[in-house]
């Protein structure tokens, strides 16, 4: 499996569009290296996790064929993870000779509601036909393309069942864990019972090294470390499992070198826009 991080920032992006804090100002001096766009990842060229407003840019920068995507897994309905309007361009006269005729979109009930709201003015019937939407609930176990997917509950929103994903393909397992605060306890015995042993874990690290996170809806690297210890205790990981951190806030000063050093100190890798990992 090849995992490509297309975007690695929290909701506001880095630098944030409307922000003149010292970090954002400094990042604007070196956008080529420091810019982080909103969260999205691609697995093996045919599966996307999340669909932020930068999806267009991600496809262009990576030279990617998004029409080849068969599966879109949406973690939750926040705009930095799901910009439904863009899907109106998938077909009709806006996209011809697409690699895949249909794309399956999996998300919670709120994601489907946002899809309806966001596309109702512009979507053409021919485009609708190519999008199959599926409601997913925490602890669902389903097949999407060549992958087996387990949906896990996130600690992120009281308004919707935000989801995390365990994705398995060709004997490899990925745990995708943003957006969330410390993981709900039920996840551990559930994954253990399913016999999950992850090769790759991607953590929400919005707060980086902030000792006193301002909410329980995201995590710091210290909380990531505590979750990793629990994973070891429950036998959900192995000696060579790779651990990445992502979804950084501008408040955390997520400069590339700083995050590399911080992550490295605690045995993680810091994701950046465009970074690729083979497992
Ligand atoms: Zn987010
Ligand atoms: Zn800022
Ligand atoms: Zn969110």
Coordinates of C-alpha atoms and ligand atoms in Angstrom, one line a residue:
X1 CA 0.0 0.0 0.0
X2 CA 1.2 3.5 -0.7
X3 CA -0.2 6.3 1.5
X4 CA 0.1 9.8 0.1
X5 CA -0.5 12.8 2.4
X6 CA -2.0 15.5 0.2
X7 CA -2.9 17.9 3.0
X8 CA -1.7 18.0 6.6
X9 CA -3.2 21.2 8.2
X10 CA -6.1 21.7 10.6
X11 CA -9.2 23.6 9.5
X12 CA -7.7 27.0 8.9
X13 CA -4.7 25.8 6.9
X14 CA -1.1 26.9 7.5
X15 CA -0.5 29.7 7.1
X16 CA -4.2 30.6 7.9
X17 CA -5.8 32.8 5.3
X18 CA -7.0 35.5 7.6
X19 CA -4.2 35.3 10.2
X20 CA -1.3 37.5 10.9
X21 CA 0.1 35.7 13.9
X22 CA 3.9 35.4 14.0
X23 CA 3.8 31.8 12.7
X24 CA 1.6 32.5 9.7
X25 CA 3.6 35.6 8.8
X26 CA 6.8 33.6 8.9
X27 CA 5.3 30.7 6.9
X28 CA 4.3 33.2 4.2
X29 CA 8.0 33.9 3.6
X30 CA 8.6 30.3 2.5
X31 CA 5.3 28.9 1.3
X32 CA 7.0 26.4 -1.0
X33 CA 8.2 24.5 2.0
X34 CA 6.0 25.5 4.9
X35 CA 2.5 25.6 3.4
X36 CA 0.1 22.9 4.7
X37 CA -3.3 22.5 3.1
X38 CA -6.4 20.9 4.6
X39 CA -6.4 17.2 5.3
X40 CA -6.6 14.6 2.6
X41 CA -4.8 11.4 1.8
X42 CA -4.7 9.0 -1.1
X43 CA -4.1 5.3 -0.9
X44 CA -2.9 3.4 -4.0
X45 CA -4.3 5.9 -6.5
X46 CA -7.9 4.8 -6.0
X47 CA -9.0 5.6 -2.5
X48 CA -9.3 9.0 -0.9
X49 CA -9.7 9.9 2.7
X50 CA -11.6 13.2 2.9
X51 CA -12.3 15.8 0.3
X52 CA -11.3 19.3 1.4
X53 CA -11.6 22.6 -0.6
X54 CA -8.0 22.0 -1.8
X55 CA -8.9 18.7 -3.6
X56 CA -8.5 20.4 -6.9
X57 CA -5.0 21.6 -6.0
X58 CA -4.0 18.3 -4.6
X59 CA -4.9 16.6 -7.9
X60 CA -3.0 19.2 -9.9
X61 CA 0.1 19.3 -7.7
X62 CA 0.4 15.5 -7.5
X63 CA -0.4 15.0 -11.2
X64 CA -3.2 12.7 -9.9
X65 CA -6.1 11.2 -11.8
X66 CA -9.0 11.7 -9.4
X67 CA -11.4 10.1 -11.8
X68 CA -9.6 6.8 -10.9
X69 CA -10.8 7.1 -7.3
X70 CA -13.3 4.4 -6.6
X71 CA -13.7 5.0 -2.9
X72 CA -14.0 8.2 -0.9
X73 CA -14.1 7.8 2.8
X74 CA -15.2 10.9 4.6
X75 CA -14.4 11.3 8.3
X76 CA -17.0 14.0 9.1
X77 CA -18.8 16.9 7.6
X78 CA -16.6 19.8 8.7
X79 CA -15.6 21.9 5.6
X80 CA -11.9 21.1 5.9
X81 CA -12.8 17.5 5.3
X82 CA -15.7 17.6 3.0
X83 CA -16.3 20.3 0.3
X84 CA -19.2 18.7 -1.5
X85 CA -19.7 21.3 -4.2
X86 CA -16.6 20.3 -6.1
X87 CA -18.2 16.9 -6.8
X88 CA -20.6 18.6 -9.2
X89 CA -17.7 18.6 -11.7
X90 CA -17.3 14.9 -11.7
X91 CA -19.0 14.0 -15.0
X92 CA -21.4 15.5 -17.6
X93 CA -19.4 17.9 -19.9
X94 CA -17.0 18.9 -17.0
X95 CA -15.2 15.5 -17.0
X96 CA -15.2 13.1 -19.9
X97 CA -13.4 9.8 -20.4
X98 CA -13.2 9.3 -16.6
X99 CA -11.2 6.2 -15.6
X100 CA -14.0 5.0 -13.2
X101 CA -17.6 5.7 -14.0
X102 CA -18.7 5.7 -10.4
X103 CA -17.3 6.7 -7.1
X104 CA -18.6 5.3 -3.8
X105 CA -18.7 7.9 -1.0
X106 CA -18.9 6.6 2.6
X107 CA -19.7 9.0 5.4
X108 CA -22.0 9.6 8.4
X109 CA -25.6 10.9 8.0
X110 CA -24.4 14.5 8.4
X111 CA -22.0 14.1 5.5
X112 CA -24.8 12.9 3.3
X113 CA -26.9 15.9 4.4
X114 CA -24.0 18.2 3.6
X115 CA -23.7 16.5 0.2
X116 CA -27.4 17.2 -0.5
X117 CA -27.2 20.8 0.6
X118 CA -23.9 21.6 -1.2
X119 CA -24.8 20.0 -4.5
X120 CA -28.5 20.6 -4.9
X121 CA -28.2 23.8 -6.9
X122 CA -25.7 22.7 -9.5
X123 CA -25.4 18.9 -9.8
X124 CA -26.4 17.4 -13.1
X125 CA -28.4 14.2 -13.2
X126 CA -25.5 12.5 -15.1
X127 CA -23.1 13.5 -12.3
X128 CA -25.5 12.2 -9.6
X129 CA -25.6 8.9 -11.3
X130 CA -21.9 8.4 -11.0
X131 CA -21.9 9.0 -7.2
X132 CA -23.1 6.3 -4.9
X133 CA -23.5 7.5 -1.3
X134 CA -23.4 5.2 1.7
X135 CA -24.2 6.0 5.3
X136 CA -21.7 4.5 7.7
X137 CA -22.0 4.1 11.5
X138 CA -19.3 3.6 14.1
X139 CA -18.2 -0.1 14.2
X140 CA -19.5 -0.9 10.7
X141 CA -17.3 -3.4 8.9
X142 CA -17.6 -3.1 5.1
X143 CA -15.9 -3.8 1.8
X144 CA -15.0 -0.8 -0.5
X145 CA -13.2 -1.7 -3.7
X146 CA -10.3 -3.9 -2.8
X147 CA -10.3 -2.7 0.8
X148 CA -12.0 -3.9 4.0
X149 CA -12.9 -0.9 6.1
X150 CA -13.8 -0.7 9.8
X151 CA -15.5 2.6 10.8
X152 CA -14.5 3.7 14.3
X153 CA -16.1 6.4 16.5
X154 CA -14.1 9.6 16.9
X155 CA -14.2 12.0 19.9
X156 CA -14.7 15.1 17.9
X157 CA -18.3 16.4 17.7
X158 CA -21.5 16.3 19.6
X159 CA -23.4 17.1 16.4
X160 CA -22.5 14.1 14.4
X161 CA -20.8 10.7 14.6
X162 CA -17.4 11.7 13.3
X163 CA -15.5 8.6 12.1
X164 CA -12.0 7.2 12.1
X165 CA -11.0 4.3 9.8
X166 CA -9.2 1.1 9.8
X167 CA -8.3 0.2 6.2
X168 CA -7.0 -3.2 5.2
X169 CA -5.8 -4.3 1.8
X170 CA -3.5 -7.1 0.6
X171 CA -2.6 -8.1 4.1
X172 CA -1.7 -4.5 5.2
X173 CA -3.5 -2.4 7.8
X174 CA -3.8 1.4 8.2
X175 CA -5.3 3.2 11.2
X176 CA -6.5 6.7 10.2
X177 CA -7.1 8.7 13.3
X178 CA -8.1 12.3 12.7
X179 CA -10.1 14.3 13.7
X180 CA -10.3 13.1 17.2
X181 CA -9.3 13.7 20.8
X182 CA -8.1 10.7 22.9
X183 CA -9.7 7.6 21.5
X184 CA -13.0 6.4 22.9
X185 CA -12.2 3.4 25.1
X186 CA -14.5 0.9 23.1
X187 CA -12.2 1.1 20.1
X188 CA -9.4 -0.9 21.7
X189 CA -11.3 -4.1 22.6
X190 CA -13.2 -3.8 19.3
X191 CA -10.0 -3.8 17.2
X192 CA -8.4 -6.5 19.3
X193 CA -11.5 -8.7 18.8
X194 CA -11.2 -8.1 15.1
X195 CA -7.6 -9.3 15.2
X196 CA -6.3 -5.9 13.9
X197 CA -2.5 -5.5 13.9
X198 CA -1.7 -2.2 12.2
X199 CA 1.3 -1.5 9.9
X200 CA 0.7 2.2 9.8
X201 CA -1.0 4.6 12.2
X202 CA -1.7 8.2 11.5
X203 CA -2.6 10.4 14.5
X204 CA -4.4 13.7 14.9
X205 CA -1.7 16.0 16.3
X206 CA -3.5 19.4 16.1
X207 CA -2.0 20.6 19.3
X208 CA 1.6 19.4 18.7
X209 CA 3.5 20.0 22.0
X210 CA 0.9 22.1 23.8
X211 CA 0.9 20.7 27.3
X212 CA -2.7 22.0 28.0
X213 CA -4.8 21.4 24.9
X214 CA -7.7 23.7 24.6
X215 CA -10.2 20.9 23.8
X216 CA -10.7 17.2 23.9
X217 CA -11.7 17.2 20.2
X218 CA -8.1 16.9 19.0
X219 CA -4.8 15.6 20.3
X220 CA -1.2 16.6 21.2
X221 CA 1.9 14.5 20.6
X222 CA 1.8 13.5 24.3
X223 CA -1.7 12.2 23.9
X224 CA -0.6 10.4 20.7
X225 CA 2.1 8.7 22.7
X226 CA -0.4 7.6 25.4
X227 CA -2.7 6.1 22.7
X228 CA 0.3 4.3 21.1
X229 CA 1.1 2.7 24.4
X230 CA -2.4 1.5 24.7
X231 CA -2.2 0.0 21.2
X232 CA 0.9 -1.9 22.3
X233 CA -0.9 -3.2 25.4
X234 CA -3.9 -4.4 23.3
X235 CA -1.6 -6.0 20.7
X236 CA -2.9 -3.8 17.9
X237 CA 0.6 -2.9 16.5
X238 CA 3.9 -4.6 15.8
X239 CA 7.6 -3.8 16.3
X240 CA 7.9 -2.2 12.9
X241 CA 4.6 -0.3 12.8
X242 CA 5.1 3.2 11.4
X243 CA 3.6 6.1 13.3
X244 CA 2.8 9.4 11.6
X245 CA 1.3 12.6 13.0
X246 CA -0.7 15.2 11.0
X247 CA -3.6 17.8 11.0
X248 CA -1.5 20.6 12.5
X249 CA -2.9 24.0 13.7
X250 CA -1.2 27.3 12.9
X251 CA -1.3 27.8 16.7
X252 CA 1.2 25.0 17.0
X253 CA 3.8 26.7 14.7
X254 CA 3.9 23.6 12.4
X255 CA 7.1 24.5 10.5
X256 CA 8.6 21.5 8.8
X257 CA 11.8 21.3 10.7
X258 CA 10.2 21.9 14.1
X259 CA 7.6 19.2 13.5
X260 CA 10.2 16.8 12.2
X261 CA 12.3 17.3 15.3
X262 CA 9.3 17.1 17.7
X263 CA 7.9 14.0 16.1
X264 CA 11.3 12.3 16.0
X265 CA 11.8 12.9 19.7
X266 CA 8.7 10.8 20.5
X267 CA 9.2 8.1 17.8
X268 CA 6.8 9.5 15.2
X269 CA 7.2 10.9 11.7
X270 CA 5.7 14.3 10.9
X271 CA 3.6 14.2 7.7
X272 CA 3.9 17.1 5.3
X273 CA 2.0 17.9 2.1
X274 CA 3.1 15.5 -0.6
X275 CA 4.8 13.0 1.6
X276 CA 4.5 9.4 0.6
X277 CA 4.9 6.2 2.7
X278 CA 5.0 2.6 1.4
X279 CA 4.0 -0.2 3.7
Ligands
LIG1 ZN1 -10.1 18.9 10.7
LIG2 ZN1 -1.7 32.2 12.4
LIG3 ZN1 -13.4 18.5 12.4

